[in-house]
Amino acid sequence: MKNHIVLLWLMGVAALGFSQTITIKDKKTNLPLEMVSIVSNAPRVATFTNHKGQADITEFEGSALIEIRLIGYKTIQKSYAELKTTAFEITMEDAGLSLDEVVVSATRWSQNKNEVPAKITSISAKDVALQNPQTAADLLGTSGEVFIQKSQAGGGSPMIRGFSTNRLLITVDGVRMNTAIFRGGNLQNVISIDPFAIENTEVLFGPGSVIYGSDAIGGVMSFHTLKPQFSTTDEPLVTGSAATRYSSANSEQTGHFDVNVGWKKWAMTSSITHSNFGDTRMGTKGPNEFLKKFVVERIDSVDVVKENPDPLVQNPTGYEQTSFMQKIRFKPNKKWDFNYSFMYSTTSQYARYDRLTRTRNGLPRSAEWNYGPQEWAMNNLSITHSADKGFYDQVTLRLAHQYFEESRIDRNFNSKTQRTRLDEVNAFSANLDFEKNITEKSKLLYGGELIYNDVNSFGTDKNITTNVVEKAASRYPQSSWESYAAYVTFQTQLTEKIVFQAGGRYNLFKLDAEFDTTLFSLPFTTANVDNDAITGSLGFVFQPTKTWNISINGSTGFRSPNVDDVGKIFDSEVGSVVTPNPDLDAEYVYNAELSISKVFGEVVKLTATGYYTRLEDALVRRNFQFNGQDSIVFQGELSQVQAIQNAAFVEIIGFHVGFEVKLPSGFGLISRFNFQDGDEELDDGSTSPSRHAAPAFGTSHLTFKTKHLLLDFYAQYSAGVDFENLAEEEKGKPELYAIDENGNPYSPSWLTLNFKANYQLNENFSISGGIENLTDQRYRTYSSGITAPGRNFILSLRAKF
């Protein structure tokens, strides 16, 4: 009897400890494939392969259909029993070209891209490794479908479908990054995200307010960071990578290290990156207006203008940045998955370069104009539960806290007063997202969201001669911004070829601001906004064959007034000053689009999307009165009083087109082209070109791929904008543009030729690099205040273990 008991105990231990590991490799190279998606609907379970191409699929036992997907490879569909006959070792082969891809940004849940009526573009870690972007803004630009504006080297403000800044939404691991002080002027918050820590990036084009709420008007940029990986055996899984990179145009020196330690139920991932960027050197061939001809130095308590010893060097533009991430994951069983992450990013102080190029009466307007260190920290806890029955199949709770700190430090030329404005935001959010398969062909996605932003703003003026510091007007009032929402999306397969999706969202938003009137008089001491918004979407996807996809989509979105709209205090532009306005409502956007994709014989892929977007009750800057006056003296200058108002409409019409061609012997062609044209209503009822509608732009690539080598020779290009087609607001910023034969500012067209390469030395080591701007063009992307880098040599080494 004792022997039987021992035998039964040993069998029980063996059963409890048993796990089934699948190994997936590239059929051609026999190298392991990381981040392969493995999904089953019955049972409802999903996982990804680790660095070794392995995943634990014990929970998939009994599944009749398991889908195995990776971008660029043919999808494999097998039952658990069929995988067992292969000894759980399979290879994936090049897909040629297809329409098959998994995305998550449309609903926060994994979906086949063919089931989503909205346009979505993905940027993989493999793409990032080849292109070597210095910042997350540069990463978005590599897509060829997102336009990037820059006011300084430490910046990058995306433009999508004629919208920018606080009309676009940024998310990191499902948490919104936008805060109550995201402004209408250009933003650089996206650079806080570390490109080395990103696993995949998706860009959803058009309104995304049904899922993401306020600000998701022109699009959603969704970043997914490295996910802790479990061990598939009894031994700990230890993997990681180290990378170093040098770029010549700004003497970039970057180092990165990440490590993953995984057990069967616990896993941890750590990542750290540090970058040192020097002053950016521009190209030699282009408009002389872009040259940096002078610098300001303070000598014997006097600001002195000196000739820049090298006008091609944009001094000052250098800065440093450090990013850190720590994640912990616990999965006690197949039903529960706990993920905690901490992210932190900080920069050194860096110059607002475009403000240092402005002049007045032949002299610089500013002796110094810097952003203080930009800090961002996020704590994010997500808990996912899978159920066999009930009102959901899967539910995810996300609880997050973010801390933002940014500051502005400036001083007019030969002024003794150095102004500092410091802003802090504590952003709290809670999201509860449910997924329920109603039938085999229909699913319901629903949830709720709570957001609370606490804004603290401080101002000081320092006499640089006496070092006396005095309290000054802050940039914003002490404020809070709240949002409460519920949403639902229904998706069903009407026929084998038609998918229908519809969704709606109800959103309450509230803002409370308290103004400090000890330093100046205001006609009010508080501002309050308490309102709601309803948005929706409706779309169809028609797929007559696996090589055809036609979708039509209609959607609405909104942006609720935030603290920057309602309460900005005396934020100056050239010749104008912005004052608070408490009487604001949400702006609404209406969008319709049609997309068509077609694959010919797995060697040619064509895509096209056309859209029309109209923004109503747009929150725009307009002339205003302050205490009955339309002009006041501010910082020593008579300035036109302005305020944000619901006072305009914006219309955008545009299209995206692209094609991919697989040529013989490993060659390929890829091209993306984007056109958008926008008009914005002015004070007098007439219209002006919309400021954030970028000129036509795109990329074209000639690629070559072998077993270990990837080469990419490509062109990036943009149309110009002549003076007559510049937005009225842009015509008053001559320091940003070249000057035409009539003495008027305009944005020249440009084209750069570039070359990138990545060579896989073996399973663990790779070397990448290239040359950007081969012909050393001197150019600025539209609306930018800094000139793009000239010829730039890049070398990067990466090791995996």
Coordinates of N, CA and C in Angstrom, one line a residue, residues 6-185:
V6 N 3.2 6.1 -2.7 CA 4.3 6.9 -3.2 C 4.3 7.0 -4.7
L7 N 3.8 6.0 -5.4 CA 3.7 6.0 -6.8 C 2.7 7.0 -7.3
L8 N 1.5 7.0 -6.6 CA 0.5 8.0 -6.9 C 1.0 9.5 -6.7
W9 N 1.7 9.6 -5.6 CA 2.2 11.0 -5.2 C 3.2 11.4 -6.3
L10 N 4.1 10.5 -6.8 CA 5.1 10.9 -7.8 C 4.3 11.2 -9.1
M11 N 3.3 10.5 -9.4 CA 2.6 10.8 -10.6 C 1.9 12.1 -10.6
G12 N 1.3 12.5 -9.4 CA 0.7 13.7 -9.2 C 1.7 14.9 -9.3
V13 N 2.9 14.7 -8.7 CA 3.9 15.8 -8.8 C 4.3 16.0 -10.3
A14 N 4.4 14.8 -11.0 CA 4.8 14.9 -12.4 C 3.7 15.6 -13.2
A15 N 2.5 15.3 -12.9 CA 1.4 16.0 -13.6 C 1.4 17.5 -13.4
L16 N 1.6 17.8 -12.1 CA 1.6 19.2 -11.7 C 2.7 20.0 -12.4
G17 N 3.9 19.3 -12.5 CA 5.1 20.0 -13.0 C 5.2 19.9 -14.5
F18 N 4.3 19.1 -15.2 CA 4.4 19.0 -16.6 C 4.1 20.3 -17.4
S19 N 4.8 20.6 -18.3 CA 4.5 21.7 -19.2 C 4.9 21.3 -20.6
Q20 N 4.2 21.8 -21.6 CA 4.5 21.4 -23.0 C 5.0 22.7 -23.7
T21 N 6.2 22.6 -24.2 CA 6.9 23.7 -24.8 C 6.9 23.5 -26.3
I22 N 6.6 24.6 -27.1 CA 6.7 24.6 -28.5 C 7.9 25.4 -28.9
T23 N 8.6 25.0 -29.9 CA 9.7 25.7 -30.5 C 9.4 26.1 -31.9
I24 N 9.6 27.4 -32.2 CA 9.3 27.9 -33.6 C 10.5 28.6 -34.1
K25 N 10.9 28.2 -35.4 CA 12.1 28.7 -36.0 C 11.8 29.2 -37.4
D26 N 12.7 30.0 -37.9 CA 12.6 30.4 -39.3 C 13.0 29.3 -40.2
K27 N 12.1 29.0 -41.2 CA 12.4 27.8 -42.1 C 13.7 27.9 -42.9
K28 N 14.0 29.2 -43.3 CA 15.2 29.4 -44.1 C 16.5 29.5 -43.3
T29 N 16.4 30.3 -42.2 CA 17.7 30.5 -41.4 C 17.8 29.5 -40.3
N30 N 16.7 28.9 -39.9 CA 16.7 28.0 -38.7 C 17.0 28.7 -37.4
L31 N 16.9 30.0 -37.4 CA 17.0 30.8 -36.2 C 15.7 30.9 -35.5
P32 N 15.7 30.9 -34.1 CA 14.5 31.0 -33.4 C 13.7 32.3 -33.7
L33 N 12.4 32.2 -33.6 CA 11.5 33.4 -33.9 C 10.9 33.9 -32.6
E34 N 11.2 35.1 -32.3 CA 10.7 35.8 -31.1 C 9.4 36.5 -31.4
M35 N 8.5 36.6 -30.4 CA 7.2 37.4 -30.4 C 6.3 36.8 -31.5
V36 N 6.3 35.5 -31.7 CA 5.3 34.8 -32.5 C 4.0 34.7 -31.6
S37 N 2.9 35.1 -32.2 CA 1.6 35.1 -31.5 C 1.0 33.7 -31.7
I38 N 0.6 33.1 -30.5 CA -0.1 31.8 -30.5 C -1.4 32.0 -29.8
V39 N -2.5 31.8 -30.6 CA -3.8 32.1 -30.0 C -4.8 31.0 -30.3
S40 N -5.6 30.7 -29.2 CA -6.7 29.8 -29.3 C -8.0 30.4 -28.8
N41 N -9.1 30.2 -29.4 CA -10.4 30.7 -29.0 C -11.1 29.8 -28.0
A42 N -10.8 28.5 -28.2 CA -11.5 27.5 -27.3 C -10.5 26.4 -27.0
P43 N -9.8 26.4 -25.8 CA -10.0 27.4 -24.8 C -9.4 28.8 -25.2
R44 N -9.9 29.8 -24.5 CA -9.5 31.2 -24.8 C -8.2 31.5 -24.1
V45 N -7.1 31.4 -24.9 CA -5.8 31.6 -24.3 C -4.8 32.1 -25.4
A46 N -3.8 32.8 -25.0 CA -2.9 33.4 -26.0 C -1.5 33.5 -25.3
T47 N -0.4 33.4 -26.1 CA 0.9 33.6 -25.6 C 1.8 34.0 -26.7
F48 N 3.1 34.3 -26.4 CA 4.1 34.7 -27.4 C 5.4 33.9 -27.1
T49 N 6.1 33.6 -28.2 CA 7.4 33.0 -28.0 C 8.4 33.9 -27.4
N50 N 9.4 33.3 -26.7 CA 10.5 34.1 -26.1 C 11.7 34.2 -27.0
H51 N 12.8 34.7 -26.5 CA 14.0 35.0 -27.2 C 14.5 33.7 -27.9
K52 N 14.2 32.5 -27.3 CA 14.6 31.3 -27.8 C 13.6 30.6 -28.8
G53 N 12.6 31.4 -29.1 CA 11.5 30.9 -30.0 C 10.6 29.9 -29.3
Q54 N 10.6 29.9 -28.0 CA 9.8 28.9 -27.3 C 8.7 29.5 -26.5
A55 N 7.6 28.7 -26.3 CA 6.5 29.1 -25.5 C 5.9 27.9 -24.8
D56 N 5.3 28.1 -23.7 CA 4.6 27.1 -22.9 C 3.1 27.1 -23.4
I57 N 2.7 26.0 -24.0 CA 1.3 25.9 -24.6 C 0.5 24.8 -23.9
T58 N 0.9 24.5 -22.6 CA 0.2 23.5 -21.8 C -1.3 23.8 -21.8
E59 N -1.6 25.1 -21.6 CA -3.0 25.6 -21.5 C -3.8 25.4 -22.8
F60 N -3.1 25.1 -23.9 CA -3.8 25.0 -25.2 C -4.3 23.6 -25.5
E61 N -4.0 22.6 -24.5 CA -4.3 21.2 -24.8 C -5.8 21.1 -25.0
G62 N -6.1 20.3 -26.1 CA -7.5 20.1 -26.5 C -8.0 21.0 -27.5
S63 N -7.3 22.1 -27.8 CA -7.8 23.1 -28.7 C -7.8 22.5 -30.1
A64 N -9.0 22.8 -30.8 CA -9.1 22.3 -32.2 C -8.5 23.2 -33.2
L65 N -8.3 24.5 -32.8 CA -7.7 25.4 -33.8 C -6.8 26.4 -33.0
I66 N -5.5 26.3 -33.3 CA -4.5 27.2 -32.8 C -3.9 28.0 -33.9
E67 N -3.9 29.3 -33.8 CA -3.4 30.2 -34.9 C -2.0 30.7 -34.5
I68 N -1.0 30.5 -35.3 CA 0.4 30.9 -35.1 C 0.7 32.0 -36.1
R69 N 1.0 33.2 -35.6 CA 1.2 34.3 -36.5 C 2.4 35.1 -36.2
L70 N 3.1 35.7 -37.2 CA 4.2 36.6 -37.1 C 4.2 37.4 -38.3
I71 N 4.3 38.8 -38.2 CA 4.3 39.6 -39.4 C 5.4 39.2 -40.3
G72 N 5.1 39.0 -41.6 CA 6.1 38.6 -42.6 C 6.2 37.1 -42.8
Y73 N 5.4 36.3 -42.0 CA 5.4 34.9 -42.2 C 4.0 34.4 -42.4
K74 N 3.9 33.2 -43.1 CA 2.6 32.6 -43.3 C 2.0 32.1 -42.0
T75 N 0.7 32.5 -41.8 CA 0.0 32.0 -40.7 C -0.2 30.5 -40.7
I76 N 0.0 29.9 -39.5 CA -0.1 28.4 -39.4 C -1.4 28.2 -38.5
Q77 N -2.2 27.3 -39.0 CA -3.4 26.9 -38.2 C -3.4 25.4 -38.0
K78 N -3.3 25.0 -36.8 CA -3.2 23.6 -36.5 C -3.9 23.3 -35.1
S79 N -4.4 22.1 -34.9 CA -4.9 21.7 -33.6 C -3.8 21.3 -32.7
Y80 N -4.1 21.2 -31.4 CA -3.1 20.8 -30.5 C -2.6 19.4 -30.8
A81 N -3.5 18.5 -31.3 CA -3.1 17.2 -31.6 C -2.2 17.2 -32.8
E82 N -2.4 18.0 -33.8 CA -1.5 18.1 -34.9 C -0.1 18.6 -34.5
L83 N -0.1 19.6 -33.6 CA 1.2 20.1 -33.2 C 2.0 19.0 -32.4
K84 N 1.2 18.1 -31.7 CA 1.9 17.0 -31.0 C 2.6 16.1 -32.0
T85 N 2.0 15.9 -33.1 CA 2.6 15.0 -34.1 C 3.9 15.5 -34.7
T86 N 4.2 16.8 -34.5 CA 5.4 17.4 -35.0 C 6.4 17.5 -33.9
A87 N 6.1 16.9 -32.7 CA 7.0 17.0 -31.5 C 7.1 18.4 -31.0
F88 N 6.1 19.2 -31.4 CA 6.0 20.6 -30.9 C 7.2 21.4 -31.4
E89 N 7.6 21.1 -32.6 CA 8.7 21.9 -33.2 C 8.3 22.2 -34.7
I90 N 8.1 23.5 -35.0 CA 7.6 23.8 -36.3 C 8.5 25.0 -36.8
T91 N 8.4 25.1 -38.1 CA 9.1 26.2 -38.8 C 8.1 27.1 -39.5
M92 N 8.4 28.4 -39.6 CA 7.5 29.3 -40.4 C 8.3 29.8 -41.6
E93 N 7.5 29.9 -42.7 CA 8.2 30.4 -43.9 C 7.6 31.8 -44.3
D94 N 8.5 32.4 -45.1 CA 8.1 33.8 -45.6 C 6.8 33.8 -46.2
A95 N 6.0 34.8 -45.9 CA 4.6 34.8 -46.4 C 4.4 35.4 -47.8
G96 N 5.5 35.9 -48.3 CA 5.3 36.7 -49.5 C 4.6 37.9 -49.0
L97 N 3.6 38.4 -49.7 CA 2.8 39.5 -49.3 C 1.4 39.0 -49.0
S98 N 0.8 39.5 -47.9 CA -0.6 39.1 -47.6 C -1.2 40.2 -46.8
L99 N -2.5 40.0 -46.5 CA -3.2 41.0 -45.7 C -3.4 40.5 -44.3
D100 N -2.7 39.5 -43.9 CA -2.8 38.9 -42.6 C -1.9 39.5 -41.6
E101 N -2.5 40.0 -40.5 CA -1.8 40.7 -39.4 C -2.6 40.9 -38.2
V102 N -2.0 40.8 -37.0 CA -2.7 41.0 -35.8 C -2.4 42.4 -35.2
V103 N -3.5 43.1 -34.8 CA -3.4 44.4 -34.2 C -4.2 44.5 -32.9
V104 N -3.8 45.4 -32.0 CA -4.5 45.5 -30.8 C -5.0 47.0 -30.5
S105 N -4.6 47.9 -31.3 CA -4.9 49.3 -30.9 C -6.4 49.7 -31.2
A106 N -7.0 48.9 -32.1 CA -8.4 49.3 -32.5 C -9.4 49.1 -31.3
T107 N -9.2 48.1 -30.5 CA -10.1 47.8 -29.4 C -9.4 47.5 -28.0
R108 N -8.1 47.5 -28.0 CA -7.2 47.1 -26.9 C -7.1 45.6 -26.8
W109 N -7.9 44.8 -27.6 CA -7.8 43.4 -27.7 C -7.2 42.9 -29.0
S110 N -6.5 41.8 -29.0 CA -5.9 41.3 -30.2 C -7.0 41.0 -31.3
Q111 N -6.8 41.5 -32.5 CA -7.7 41.3 -33.6 C -6.9 41.0 -34.9
N112 N -7.6 40.3 -35.8 CA -7.0 40.2 -37.1 C -7.3 41.6 -37.8
K113 N -6.2 42.1 -38.4 CA -6.4 43.4 -39.1 C -7.5 43.4 -40.1
N114 N -7.7 42.3 -40.7 CA -8.8 42.2 -41.7 C -10.2 42.4 -41.2
E115 N -10.3 42.3 -39.8 CA -11.6 42.5 -39.2 C -11.8 44.0 -38.8
V116 N -10.9 44.8 -39.0 CA -10.9 46.2 -38.4 C -11.2 47.2 -39.6
P117 N -12.3 48.0 -39.6 CA -12.5 48.9 -40.7 C -11.6 50.1 -40.7
A118 N -10.9 50.4 -39.6 CA -10.1 51.6 -39.6 C -8.7 51.2 -40.1
K119 N -8.0 52.2 -40.6 CA -6.6 52.0 -41.1 C -5.6 52.0 -39.9
I120 N -4.8 51.0 -39.9 CA -3.8 50.8 -38.8 C -2.4 50.4 -39.4
T121 N -1.4 51.1 -39.0 CA 0.0 50.7 -39.5 C 0.8 50.3 -38.3
S122 N 1.6 49.2 -38.5 CA 2.5 48.6 -37.4 C 3.9 48.9 -37.7
I123 N 4.7 49.2 -36.7 CA 6.1 49.3 -36.8 C 6.8 48.3 -35.8
S124 N 7.5 47.3 -36.4 CA 8.0 46.2 -35.5 C 9.4 46.6 -35.0
A125 N 9.8 45.8 -34.0 CA 11.1 46.0 -33.4 C 12.2 45.7 -34.4
K126 N 11.9 44.8 -35.4 CA 12.8 44.5 -36.5 C 13.0 45.8 -37.3
D127 N 12.0 46.5 -37.6 CA 12.1 47.7 -38.4 C 12.9 48.8 -37.6
V128 N 12.7 48.8 -36.3 CA 13.4 49.8 -35.5 C 14.9 49.5 -35.4
A129 N 15.2 48.2 -35.3 CA 16.6 47.8 -35.3 C 17.4 48.1 -36.6
L130 N 16.7 48.1 -37.7 CA 17.3 48.5 -39.0 C 17.4 50.0 -39.1
Q131 N 16.4 50.8 -38.8 CA 16.4 52.2 -39.0 C 17.2 53.0 -37.9
N132 N 17.3 52.5 -36.7 CA 18.0 53.1 -35.7 C 17.5 54.5 -35.4
P133 N 16.2 54.7 -35.1 CA 15.8 56.1 -34.7 C 16.3 56.5 -33.4
Q134 N 16.6 57.8 -33.2 CA 17.2 58.3 -32.0 C 16.1 58.5 -30.9
T135 N 14.9 58.8 -31.3 CA 13.8 59.0 -30.4 C 12.5 58.3 -30.9
A136 N 11.5 58.3 -30.0 CA 10.2 57.7 -30.4 C 9.6 58.5 -31.5
A137 N 9.8 59.8 -31.5 CA 9.3 60.6 -32.6 C 9.9 60.2 -34.0
D138 N 11.2 60.0 -34.0 CA 11.9 59.5 -35.2 C 11.4 58.1 -35.6
L139 N 11.1 57.3 -34.6 CA 10.5 56.0 -34.8 C 9.2 56.1 -35.6
L140 N 8.3 57.0 -35.2 CA 7.1 57.1 -35.9 C 7.3 57.6 -37.3
G141 N 8.3 58.4 -37.5 CA 8.6 59.0 -38.8 C 9.1 57.9 -39.8
T142 N 9.7 56.8 -39.3 CA 10.2 55.7 -40.2 C 9.0 55.0 -40.9
S143 N 7.8 55.2 -40.4 CA 6.6 54.5 -41.0 C 6.4 55.1 -42.4
G144 N 6.8 56.3 -42.6 CA 6.5 56.9 -43.9 C 5.1 57.4 -44.0
E145 N 4.3 57.4 -42.9 CA 2.9 57.8 -42.8 C 2.6 58.7 -41.7
V146 N 3.6 59.1 -40.9 CA 3.5 60.1 -39.8 C 4.5 61.2 -40.1
F147 N 4.0 62.4 -40.2 CA 4.9 63.6 -40.4 C 5.4 64.1 -39.1
I148 N 6.7 64.4 -39.0 CA 7.3 64.9 -37.7 C 7.8 66.3 -37.8
Q149 N 7.2 67.2 -37.0 CA 7.7 68.6 -36.8 C 8.7 68.6 -35.6
K150 N 9.7 69.5 -35.8 CA 10.6 69.7 -34.6 C 11.0 71.1 -34.5
S151 N 10.9 71.6 -33.2 CA 11.3 73.0 -32.8 C 12.7 73.0 -32.3
Q152 N 13.2 71.8 -31.8 CA 14.5 71.7 -31.3 C 14.9 70.2 -31.3
A153 N 16.2 69.9 -31.1 CA 16.7 68.6 -31.2 C 15.9 67.7 -30.2
G154 N 15.7 68.1 -29.0 CA 15.0 67.4 -28.0 C 13.5 67.5 -28.2
G155 N 13.0 67.1 -29.4 CA 11.6 67.3 -29.7 C 11.2 66.3 -30.8
G156 N 9.9 66.5 -31.2 CA 9.3 65.7 -32.3 C 7.8 65.7 -32.1
S157 N 7.1 66.4 -32.9 CA 5.6 66.6 -32.7 C 5.0 65.9 -33.9
P158 N 4.3 64.8 -33.8 CA 3.7 64.1 -34.9 C 2.5 64.8 -35.5
M159 N 2.4 64.7 -36.8 CA 1.2 65.2 -37.5 C 0.6 64.1 -38.3
I160 N -0.7 63.9 -38.0 CA -1.5 62.8 -38.7 C -2.8 63.3 -39.2
R161 N -3.0 63.2 -40.5 CA -4.2 63.5 -41.2 C -4.7 65.0 -40.9
G162 N -3.7 65.9 -40.8 CA -4.0 67.3 -40.6 C -4.2 67.7 -39.2
F163 N -3.9 66.8 -38.2 CA -4.0 67.1 -36.8 C -2.7 66.8 -36.1
S164 N -2.5 67.5 -35.0 CA -1.3 67.4 -34.2 C -1.6 67.6 -32.8
T165 N -0.5 67.5 -32.0 CA -0.5 67.9 -30.6 C -1.6 67.3 -29.8
N166 N -2.5 68.2 -29.2 CA -3.5 67.6 -28.3 C -4.8 67.1 -29.1
R167 N -4.7 67.0 -30.4 CA -5.7 66.4 -31.2 C -5.2 65.0 -31.6
L168 N -4.1 64.5 -31.1 CA -3.7 63.1 -31.3 C -3.5 62.5 -29.9
L169 N -3.6 61.2 -29.8 CA -3.5 60.6 -28.5 C -2.3 59.6 -28.5
I170 N -1.6 59.6 -27.4 CA -0.4 58.7 -27.2 C -0.8 57.7 -26.1
T171 N -0.6 56.4 -26.3 CA -0.8 55.5 -25.3 C 0.5 54.6 -25.1
V172 N 0.8 54.2 -23.9 CA 1.9 53.3 -23.6 C 1.3 52.1 -22.8
D173 N 1.4 50.9 -23.4 CA 0.8 49.7 -22.8 C -0.6 49.9 -22.4
G174 N -1.4 50.6 -23.2 CA -2.8 50.8 -23.0 C -3.2 51.9 -22.2
V175 N -2.2 52.7 -21.6 CA -2.5 53.8 -20.8 C -2.3 55.1 -21.5
R176 N -3.2 56.1 -21.5 CA -3.1 57.3 -22.2 C -2.0 58.2 -21.6
M177 N -1.2 58.8 -22.4 CA -0.1 59.6 -22.0 C -0.5 61.1 -22.0
N178 N -1.6 61.4 -22.8 CA -2.0 62.8 -22.8 C -2.5 63.3 -21.4
T179 N -2.1 64.5 -21.1 CA -2.5 65.1 -19.8 C -3.4 66.4 -20.1
A180 N -3.8 67.0 -19.0 CA -4.6 68.2 -19.0 C -3.9 69.4 -19.5
I181 N -2.5 69.3 -19.7 CA -1.8 70.5 -20.1 C -1.2 70.2 -21.5
F182 N -1.6 69.2 -22.2 CA -1.2 69.0 -23.6 C -1.8 70.2 -24.4
R183 N -0.9 70.9 -25.1 CA -1.3 72.2 -25.7 C -1.6 72.1 -27.2
G184 N -2.0 73.1 -27.8 CA -2.2 73.2 -29.2 C -1.0 73.4 -30.0
G185 N 0.0 74.0 -29.3 CA 1.4 74.2 -29.9 C 2.1 72.9 -29.9

